[in-house]
Amino acid sequence: MNVLVTGGTGYIGSHTCVSLLQAGHSVVIVDNLSNSSRETLEQIESITGEEVMFYENDVTDEKTMDEIFTHHSFDGVIHFAGFKAVGESVNLPSKYYRNNLLSTIVLADLCLKHNVEKFVFSSSATVYGENASPMVESMELLPTTNPYGETKAMSERILSDISKANPNFHVSLLRYFNPVGAHESGLIGESPNGIPNNLMPYVTQVAKGIREKLSVFGDDYDTVDGSGVRDYVHVMDLAEGHIAALEHLEEGVRVYNLGTGKGTSVLELVEAFEQVNQVPVPYDIVQRRPGDLATCFADASKAENELGWTAKRGIQDMCRDAWNYQSRSSQEALSENER
Ligand code: WQD
């Protein structure tokens, strides 16, 4: 298939492009490089040996996106492009609603205009809100604690309504749990701008000496050791889940959890990281982070039953590959007084 991948130079997008190319699909990437770099294109090509067509473009710009759709006959779209910093979304809600919702609507309308029938959407477990784990696709969604999460829930509803009104527009909504790790080559991975919000990139930066120590956000939750429990899923497993979703997408609207079905606590992850990589990760226990759930993990059975997809890589693989990427990256350790 010829696949349009929006946000394809981003963390999950770039890994999915590698999997698409290695599965024999062709890829056209559109990305405005607001949170990624053009260098990722070279890495994708060096890993796969395949050329990638790239447009530096804003997905909300209907005119230029229409020209791209006219120039290429896409068989499907995978829509990753979107702002995703939870904290920032609380401070800049209109930026998030405008970008994340308008990009989704523009793409869906252009799919209808150009008869592109398959649309895979990058959603998030955040849409479950404060439901109790394991999270099941049929659950009623509850309000999230932030505009970012609301844009995911709203985008799901927008795409579902458009599909119901247009029998030839089929949608697969993929709810990611906690994507971590990197391609085994270490050439692509997660490199957030500034101070990492998420656990794993913060851990790898502490291990490399870029940050002094990890702050563990609370150890008084009702969990195995008091720290937060999440369903970490290797980004390559996630990428392969997109291929399965695209290739199985026939009729109507499908919703799938992409997770391992297993919960791991912050302290368990830190311990696994230190053991696998033989590198210390000093930490302090601090106050809980507002909005955090104690526990969030998937019921992963639907993707297994309907897509034949399950996560194959474990926590050790995630820790090894995340560290391999960080170790190879040019980010240097800060001096004592810079940390
Ligand atoms: C994981 C655990 C923290 C950082 C977020 C978004 C979600 C999705 C994935 C986009 C929690 C703890 C973290 C740190 C810590 N993103 N932690 N110290 O919050 O589960 O999900 O990222 O789709 O939408 O909400 O991921 O990595 O931030 O936190 O103790 O410095 O690690 O409390 O228990 P989260 P996270």
CSV table of C-alpha atoms and ligand atoms in Angstrom, one decimal:
chain,number,residue,atom,x,y,z
A,1,MET,CA,0.0,0.0,0.0
A,2,ASN,CA,1.0,3.6,-0.5
A,3,VAL,CA,0.6,5.2,2.9
A,4,LEU,CA,0.5,8.8,4.0
A,5,VAL,CA,2.1,9.1,7.4
A,6,THR,CA,1.6,12.5,9.1
A,7,GLY,CA,4.0,13.2,11.9
A,8,GLY,CA,6.3,10.5,10.4
A,9,THR,CA,9.6,12.1,11.7
A,10,GLY,CA,8.3,11.9,15.3
A,11,TYR,CA,9.0,9.2,17.8
A,12,ILE,CA,6.2,6.7,17.1
A,13,GLY,CA,5.8,7.8,13.5
A,14,SER,CA,9.4,7.2,12.5
A,15,HIS,CA,9.4,3.7,14.0
A,16,THR,CA,6.1,3.0,12.2
A,17,CYS,CA,7.6,4.2,8.9
A,18,VAL,CA,10.5,1.7,9.4
A,19,SER,CA,8.0,-1.1,9.9
A,20,LEU,CA,5.8,-0.1,6.9
A,21,LEU,CA,8.8,0.0,4.6
A,22,GLN,CA,10.1,-3.3,5.9
A,23,ALA,CA,6.6,-4.8,5.3
A,24,GLY,CA,6.8,-3.7,1.6
A,25,HIS,CA,4.6,-0.6,1.8
A,26,SER,CA,5.6,2.8,0.4
A,27,VAL,CA,5.5,5.8,2.6
A,28,VAL,CA,5.0,9.6,2.1
A,29,ILE,CA,5.7,11.6,5.3
A,30,VAL,CA,4.2,15.0,6.0
A,31,ASP,CA,5.6,16.7,9.1
A,32,ASN,CA,6.0,20.4,10.1
A,33,LEU,CA,9.1,19.5,12.1
A,34,SER,CA,7.7,21.4,15.1
A,35,ASN,CA,8.8,18.5,17.4
A,36,SER,CA,11.2,16.5,15.3
A,37,SER,CA,14.1,16.8,12.9
A,38,ARG,CA,14.7,16.2,9.2
A,39,GLU,CA,17.7,14.0,10.2
A,40,THR,CA,15.3,11.3,11.1
A,41,LEU,CA,14.5,10.8,7.4
A,42,GLU,CA,18.1,9.8,6.8
A,43,GLN,CA,18.0,7.4,9.7
A,44,ILE,CA,14.8,5.8,8.4
A,45,GLU,CA,16.4,5.4,5.0
A,46,SER,CA,19.6,4.1,6.4
A,47,ILE,CA,17.8,1.4,8.5
A,48,THR,CA,15.5,0.3,5.6
A,49,GLY,CA,17.6,1.1,2.5
A,50,GLU,CA,14.3,2.5,1.1
A,51,GLU,CA,13.7,6.1,0.0
A,52,VAL,CA,11.0,8.1,1.7
A,53,MET,CA,9.1,11.0,0.1
A,54,PHE,CA,8.9,13.9,2.5
A,55,TYR,CA,6.9,17.2,2.7
A,56,GLU,CA,7.6,19.8,5.4
A,57,ASN,CA,4.1,20.9,5.7
A,58,ASP,CA,1.4,21.7,8.3
A,59,VAL,CA,-1.3,19.1,8.2
A,60,THR,CA,-4.0,21.7,9.1
A,61,ASP,CA,-3.3,23.6,5.8
A,62,GLU,CA,-6.0,22.1,3.6
A,63,LYS,CA,-4.8,23.7,0.4
A,64,THR,CA,-1.3,22.3,0.5
A,65,MET,CA,-2.5,19.0,1.8
A,66,ASP,CA,-5.0,18.8,-1.0
A,67,GLU,CA,-2.1,19.2,-3.5
A,68,ILE,CA,-0.2,16.4,-1.8
A,69,PHE,CA,-3.3,14.1,-2.0
A,70,THR,CA,-3.7,15.0,-5.7
A,71,HIS,CA,-0.1,14.2,-6.4
A,72,HIS,CA,-0.1,10.8,-4.7
A,73,SER,CA,-2.8,8.1,-4.8
A,74,PHE,CA,-2.8,7.0,-1.2
A,75,ASP,CA,-4.3,3.7,-0.1
A,76,GLY,CA,-4.3,4.7,3.5
A,77,VAL,CA,-3.4,7.4,6.1
A,78,ILE,CA,-1.8,6.9,9.5
A,79,HIS,CA,-2.3,10.2,11.4
A,80,PHE,CA,0.3,10.8,14.1
A,81,ALA,CA,0.8,14.5,13.7
A,82,GLY,CA,-0.4,16.4,16.8
A,83,PHE,CA,0.8,18.2,19.9
A,84,LYS,CA,1.2,15.8,22.8
A,85,ALA,CA,2.5,17.5,25.9
A,86,VAL,CA,-0.1,17.0,28.6
A,87,GLY,CA,1.1,19.9,30.8
A,88,GLU,CA,1.4,22.3,27.9
A,89,SER,CA,-2.1,21.5,26.8
A,90,VAL,CA,-3.5,22.7,30.2
A,91,ASN,CA,-1.8,26.1,29.6
A,92,LEU,CA,-2.5,26.4,25.9
A,93,PRO,CA,-5.8,24.7,25.3
A,94,SER,CA,-6.8,26.5,22.0
A,95,LYS,CA,-3.4,25.6,20.5
A,96,TYR,CA,-4.1,22.0,21.2
A,97,TYR,CA,-7.8,22.0,20.1
A,98,ARG,CA,-7.0,23.9,16.9
A,99,ASN,CA,-4.1,21.8,15.8
A,100,ASN,CA,-5.1,18.3,16.9
A,101,LEU,CA,-8.8,18.6,15.8
A,102,LEU,CA,-8.4,20.6,12.7
A,103,SER,CA,-5.6,18.3,11.4
A,104,THR,CA,-7.9,15.3,11.9
A,105,ILE,CA,-10.9,17.0,10.1
A,106,VAL,CA,-8.8,18.2,7.2
A,107,LEU,CA,-7.3,14.7,6.6
A,108,ALA,CA,-10.7,13.0,6.9
A,109,ASP,CA,-12.3,15.4,4.4
A,110,LEU,CA,-9.4,14.9,2.0
A,111,CYS,CA,-9.7,11.2,2.3
A,112,LEU,CA,-13.3,11.5,1.3
A,113,LYS,CA,-12.5,13.8,-1.6
A,114,HIS,CA,-9.7,11.6,-2.9
A,115,ASN,CA,-11.3,8.2,-2.2
A,116,VAL,CA,-8.8,7.1,0.4
A,117,GLU,CA,-10.7,4.5,2.4
A,118,LYS,CA,-8.4,3.5,5.3
A,119,PHE,CA,-7.6,5.8,8.2
A,120,VAL,CA,-5.5,4.7,11.2
A,121,PHE,CA,-5.6,7.2,14.1
A,122,SER,CA,-3.0,7.6,16.9
A,123,SER,CA,-5.1,7.7,20.0
A,124,SER,CA,-4.2,7.2,23.6
A,125,ALA,CA,-5.1,5.3,26.8
A,126,THR,CA,-5.6,8.7,28.3
A,127,VAL,CA,-9.2,8.7,26.8
A,128,TYR,CA,-10.2,6.1,29.5
A,129,GLY,CA,-9.8,8.8,32.2
A,130,GLU,CA,-10.2,7.4,35.7
A,131,ASN,CA,-11.7,4.0,34.7
A,132,ALA,CA,-10.3,1.1,36.6
A,133,SER,CA,-7.7,-1.1,34.8
A,134,PRO,CA,-7.5,-3.3,32.9
A,135,MET,CA,-8.8,-0.8,30.3
A,136,VAL,CA,-11.2,-2.4,27.8
A,137,GLU,CA,-12.2,-0.8,24.5
A,138,SER,CA,-15.9,-1.2,25.2
A,139,MET,CA,-15.6,0.9,28.4
A,140,GLU,CA,-17.5,4.2,28.6
A,141,LEU,CA,-14.8,6.9,28.2
A,142,LEU,CA,-14.5,9.3,31.1
A,143,PRO,CA,-13.2,12.9,31.1
A,144,THR,CA,-9.4,13.2,31.0
A,145,THR,CA,-7.6,15.7,33.2
A,146,ASN,CA,-6.3,17.7,30.2
A,147,PRO,CA,-7.0,19.2,26.8
A,148,TYR,CA,-4.5,16.9,25.1
A,149,GLY,CA,-6.5,13.9,26.3
A,150,GLU,CA,-9.8,15.6,25.3
A,151,THR,CA,-8.5,16.2,21.7
A,152,LYS,CA,-7.8,12.4,21.4
A,153,ALA,CA,-11.3,11.5,22.7
A,154,MET,CA,-12.9,14.2,20.4
A,155,SER,CA,-10.9,13.1,17.4
A,156,GLU,CA,-12.1,9.5,18.0
A,157,ARG,CA,-15.7,10.8,17.9
A,158,ILE,CA,-15.2,13.0,14.9
A,159,LEU,CA,-13.6,10.1,12.9
A,160,SER,CA,-16.4,7.7,14.0
A,161,ASP,CA,-19.1,10.1,12.9
A,162,ILE,CA,-17.5,10.7,9.5
A,163,SER,CA,-17.1,7.0,9.0
A,164,LYS,CA,-20.8,6.4,9.9
A,165,ALA,CA,-21.8,9.0,7.3
A,166,ASN,CA,-19.5,7.6,4.6
A,167,PRO,CA,-19.6,3.8,4.2
A,168,ASN,CA,-16.3,3.8,2.2
A,169,PHE,CA,-14.3,5.5,5.0
A,170,HIS,CA,-13.0,3.0,7.4
A,171,VAL,CA,-11.2,4.0,10.7
A,172,SER,CA,-9.0,2.2,13.2
A,173,LEU,CA,-8.5,4.0,16.5
A,174,LEU,CA,-5.4,2.8,18.3
A,175,ARG,CA,-5.1,3.6,22.0
A,176,TYR,CA,-1.5,3.5,23.0
A,177,PHE,CA,-0.5,2.9,26.6
A,178,ASN,CA,3.1,3.9,27.4
A,179,PRO,CA,5.3,3.7,24.4
A,180,VAL,CA,9.1,3.4,25.3
A,181,GLY,CA,12.3,2.1,23.8
A,182,ALA,CA,13.9,2.5,20.4
A,183,HIS,CA,14.7,0.7,17.2
A,184,GLU,CA,17.5,-1.8,17.9
A,185,SER,CA,19.9,0.1,15.7
A,186,GLY,CA,19.8,3.0,18.1
A,187,LEU,CA,19.5,5.4,15.1
A,188,ILE,CA,16.0,6.5,16.0
A,189,GLY,CA,14.4,6.9,19.4
A,190,GLU,CA,12.7,9.2,21.8
A,191,SER,CA,14.4,12.6,22.0
A,192,PRO,CA,12.0,15.1,23.6
A,193,ASN,CA,12.8,18.8,23.5
A,194,GLY,CA,13.8,20.3,26.9
A,195,ILE,CA,13.1,18.6,30.2
A,196,PRO,CA,11.4,15.2,29.5
A,197,ASN,CA,7.8,14.9,30.8
A,198,ASN,CA,7.8,11.1,30.4
A,199,LEU,CA,9.5,8.6,32.7
A,200,MET,CA,11.8,6.6,30.3
A,201,PRO,CA,13.5,9.5,28.6
A,202,TYR,CA,14.1,11.1,32.0
A,203,VAL,CA,15.6,7.8,33.3
A,204,THR,CA,18.0,7.6,30.3
A,205,GLN,CA,19.1,11.2,30.7
A,206,VAL,CA,19.8,10.6,34.4
A,207,ALA,CA,21.8,7.4,33.5
A,208,LYS,CA,23.8,9.5,31.0
A,209,GLY,CA,24.5,12.3,33.5
A,210,ILE,CA,22.4,14.8,31.6
A,211,ARG,CA,20.0,15.1,34.7
A,212,GLU,CA,21.2,14.7,38.3
A,213,LYS,CA,18.5,12.4,39.5
A,214,LEU,CA,15.0,11.1,38.8
A,215,SER,CA,12.1,12.4,40.9
A,216,VAL,CA,9.7,9.5,41.5
A,217,PHE,CA,6.2,11.1,41.7
A,218,GLY,CA,4.9,9.5,44.8
A,219,ASP,CA,5.3,6.1,46.5
A,220,ASP,CA,2.0,6.2,48.5
A,221,TYR,CA,-0.3,4.8,45.8
A,222,ASP,CA,-2.2,1.6,46.3
A,223,THR,CA,0.2,-0.4,44.1
A,224,VAL,CA,2.8,-3.2,44.5
A,225,ASP,CA,5.4,-0.8,45.9
A,226,GLY,CA,3.5,2.5,46.2
A,227,SER,CA,4.8,4.0,42.9
A,228,GLY,CA,2.7,4.4,39.8
A,229,VAL,CA,1.9,1.4,37.6
A,230,ARG,CA,1.8,1.7,33.8
A,231,ASP,CA,1.6,-0.6,30.8
A,232,TYR,CA,4.9,0.1,29.0
A,233,VAL,CA,5.0,-1.1,25.4
A,234,HIS,CA,8.0,-1.2,23.1
A,235,VAL,CA,7.8,1.3,20.3
A,236,MET,CA,8.6,-1.4,17.7
A,237,ASP,CA,5.7,-3.5,19.0
A,238,LEU,CA,3.5,-0.4,18.7
A,239,ALA,CA,4.8,0.2,15.1
A,240,GLU,CA,4.0,-3.4,14.1
A,241,GLY,CA,0.5,-2.9,15.6
A,242,HIS,CA,-0.1,-0.1,13.1
A,243,ILE,CA,0.7,-2.4,10.2
A,244,ALA,CA,-1.6,-5.1,11.5
A,245,ALA,CA,-4.4,-2.5,12.0
A,246,LEU,CA,-3.9,-1.1,8.5
A,247,GLU,CA,-3.8,-4.5,6.8
A,248,HIS,CA,-6.9,-5.7,8.7
A,249,LEU,CA,-9.0,-2.6,8.2
A,250,GLU,CA,-12.1,-3.5,6.3
A,251,GLU,CA,-15.4,-2.1,7.5
A,252,GLY,CA,-16.5,0.8,9.7
A,253,VAL,CA,-14.8,1.9,12.9
A,254,ARG,CA,-12.5,-0.4,14.9
A,255,VAL,CA,-10.9,0.5,18.3
A,256,TYR,CA,-7.9,-1.3,19.8
A,257,ASN,CA,-5.7,-1.1,22.8
A,258,LEU,CA,-2.0,-1.3,22.0
A,259,GLY,CA,-0.4,-2.4,25.2
A,260,THR,CA,1.1,-5.5,26.8
A,261,GLY,CA,-1.6,-6.2,29.3
A,262,LYS,CA,1.0,-6.0,32.1
A,263,GLY,CA,1.6,-3.3,34.7
A,264,THR,CA,5.1,-2.2,35.8
A,265,SER,CA,5.7,0.3,38.6
A,266,VAL,CA,8.2,3.2,38.4
A,267,LEU,CA,10.5,1.6,40.9
A,268,GLU,CA,10.3,-1.8,39.1
A,269,LEU,CA,11.2,-0.1,35.8
A,270,VAL,CA,14.2,1.8,37.4
A,271,GLU,CA,15.4,-1.5,38.9
A,272,ALA,CA,15.1,-3.3,35.5
A,273,PHE,CA,16.9,-0.4,33.8
A,274,GLU,CA,19.8,-0.5,36.2
A,275,GLN,CA,20.1,-4.3,36.0
A,276,VAL,CA,19.9,-4.6,32.2
A,277,ASN,CA,22.3,-1.7,31.5
A,278,GLN,CA,24.5,-1.9,34.6
A,279,VAL,CA,24.2,1.8,35.1
A,280,PRO,CA,22.9,3.6,38.2
A,281,VAL,CA,19.8,5.7,38.2
A,282,PRO,CA,19.7,7.8,41.4
A,283,TYR,CA,16.3,9.0,42.4
A,284,ASP,CA,14.3,10.8,45.1
A,285,ILE,CA,10.7,10.1,46.1
A,286,VAL,CA,8.8,13.4,45.8
A,287,GLN,CA,5.1,14.4,45.8
A,288,ARG,CA,2.5,12.9,43.5
A,289,ARG,CA,2.1,14.6,40.1
A,290,PRO,CA,-1.4,16.1,39.8
A,291,GLY,CA,-3.6,14.2,37.4
A,292,ASP,CA,-1.7,11.0,37.6
A,293,LEU,CA,-3.6,7.7,38.0
A,294,ALA,CA,-2.2,5.1,40.4
A,295,THR,CA,-2.6,2.3,37.9
A,296,CYS,CA,-3.2,2.1,34.1
A,297,PHE,CA,-2.8,-1.0,32.0
A,298,ALA,CA,-4.5,-2.6,29.0
A,299,ASP,CA,-6.7,-5.5,28.4
A,300,ALA,CA,-4.8,-6.4,25.2
A,301,SER,CA,-7.0,-9.3,24.1
A,302,LYS,CA,-9.0,-7.6,21.3
A,303,ALA,CA,-6.0,-6.7,19.2
A,304,GLU,CA,-4.7,-10.2,19.6
A,305,ASN,CA,-8.0,-11.8,18.6
A,306,GLU,CA,-8.9,-9.5,15.7
A,307,LEU,CA,-5.5,-8.3,14.4
A,308,GLY,CA,-3.3,-11.2,15.5
A,309,TRP,CA,-1.1,-8.6,17.2
A,310,THR,CA,0.5,-9.0,20.6
A,311,ALA,CA,3.5,-7.2,22.1
A,312,LYS,CA,6.6,-9.4,21.8
A,313,ARG,CA,9.2,-7.3,23.6
A,314,GLY,CA,9.5,-7.1,27.4
A,315,ILE,CA,10.6,-4.5,29.9
A,316,GLN,CA,14.3,-5.6,29.6
A,317,ASP,CA,14.2,-5.1,25.8
A,318,MET,CA,12.6,-1.7,26.3
A,319,CYS,CA,15.3,-0.6,28.9
A,320,ARG,CA,18.1,-2.0,26.7
A,321,ASP,CA,17.0,-0.3,23.5
A,322,ALA,CA,16.1,3.0,25.2
A,323,TRP,CA,19.6,3.1,26.7
A,324,ASN,CA,21.3,2.1,23.5
A,325,TYR,CA,19.6,5.1,21.8
A,326,GLN,CA,20.5,7.5,24.5
A,327,SER,CA,24.1,6.3,24.7
A,328,ARG,CA,24.5,6.9,20.9
A,329,SER,CA,22.8,10.3,20.9
A,330,SER,CA,25.0,13.3,20.8
A,331,GLN,CA,23.4,14.8,23.9
A,332,GLU,CA,26.3,15.3,26.3
A,333,ALA,CA,26.3,15.0,30.0
A,334,LEU,CA,26.0,18.4,31.7
A,335,SER,CA,28.6,19.6,34.1
A,336,GLU,CA,27.8,19.5,37.8
A,337,ASN,CA,26.7,23.1,37.9
A,338,GLU,CA,24.5,22.8,34.8
A,339,ARG,CA,22.3,19.9,36.0
B,1,WQD,C1,4.7,7.2,33.8
B,1,WQD,C2,4.8,7.0,35.3
B,1,WQD,C3,4.5,9.0,36.6
B,1,WQD,C4,8.1,11.0,35.1
B,1,WQD,C5,1.7,10.1,29.6
B,1,WQD,C6,0.5,10.8,29.0
B,1,WQD,C7,-0.2,9.9,28.0
B,1,WQD,C8,0.8,9.3,27.0
B,1,WQD,C9,2.0,8.6,27.7
B,1,WQD,C10,0.7,10.5,25.0
B,1,WQD,C11,3.8,7.7,36.1
B,1,WQD,C12,5.9,8.5,36.7
B,1,WQD,C13,7.1,10.1,35.3
B,1,WQD,C14,9.0,11.3,36.1
B,1,WQD,C15,7.9,9.8,37.5
B,1,WQD,N1,1.3,10.3,26.2
B,1,WQD,N2,7.0,9.5,36.5
B,1,WQD,N3,8.9,10.7,37.3
B,1,WQD,O1,1.7,10.0,32.6
B,1,WQD,O2,1.4,7.5,32.3
B,1,WQD,O3,1.2,9.0,30.3
B,1,WQD,O4,2.5,9.6,28.6
B,1,WQD,O5,-0.1,9.9,24.4
B,1,WQD,O6,-1.2,10.6,27.3
B,1,WQD,O7,-0.4,11.1,30.0
B,1,WQD,O8,3.4,8.7,31.4
B,1,WQD,O9,5.9,8.6,31.4
B,1,WQD,O10,4.7,10.7,32.2
B,1,WQD,O11,4.6,8.6,33.6
B,1,WQD,O12,7.8,9.2,38.6
B,1,WQD,O13,9.9,12.2,36.0
B,1,WQD,O14,6.1,7.5,35.7
B,1,WQD,O15,4.0,9.4,37.9
B,1,WQD,O16,3.4,6.9,37.2
B,1,WQD,P1,1.9,8.8,31.8
B,1,WQD,P2,4.7,9.2,32.1
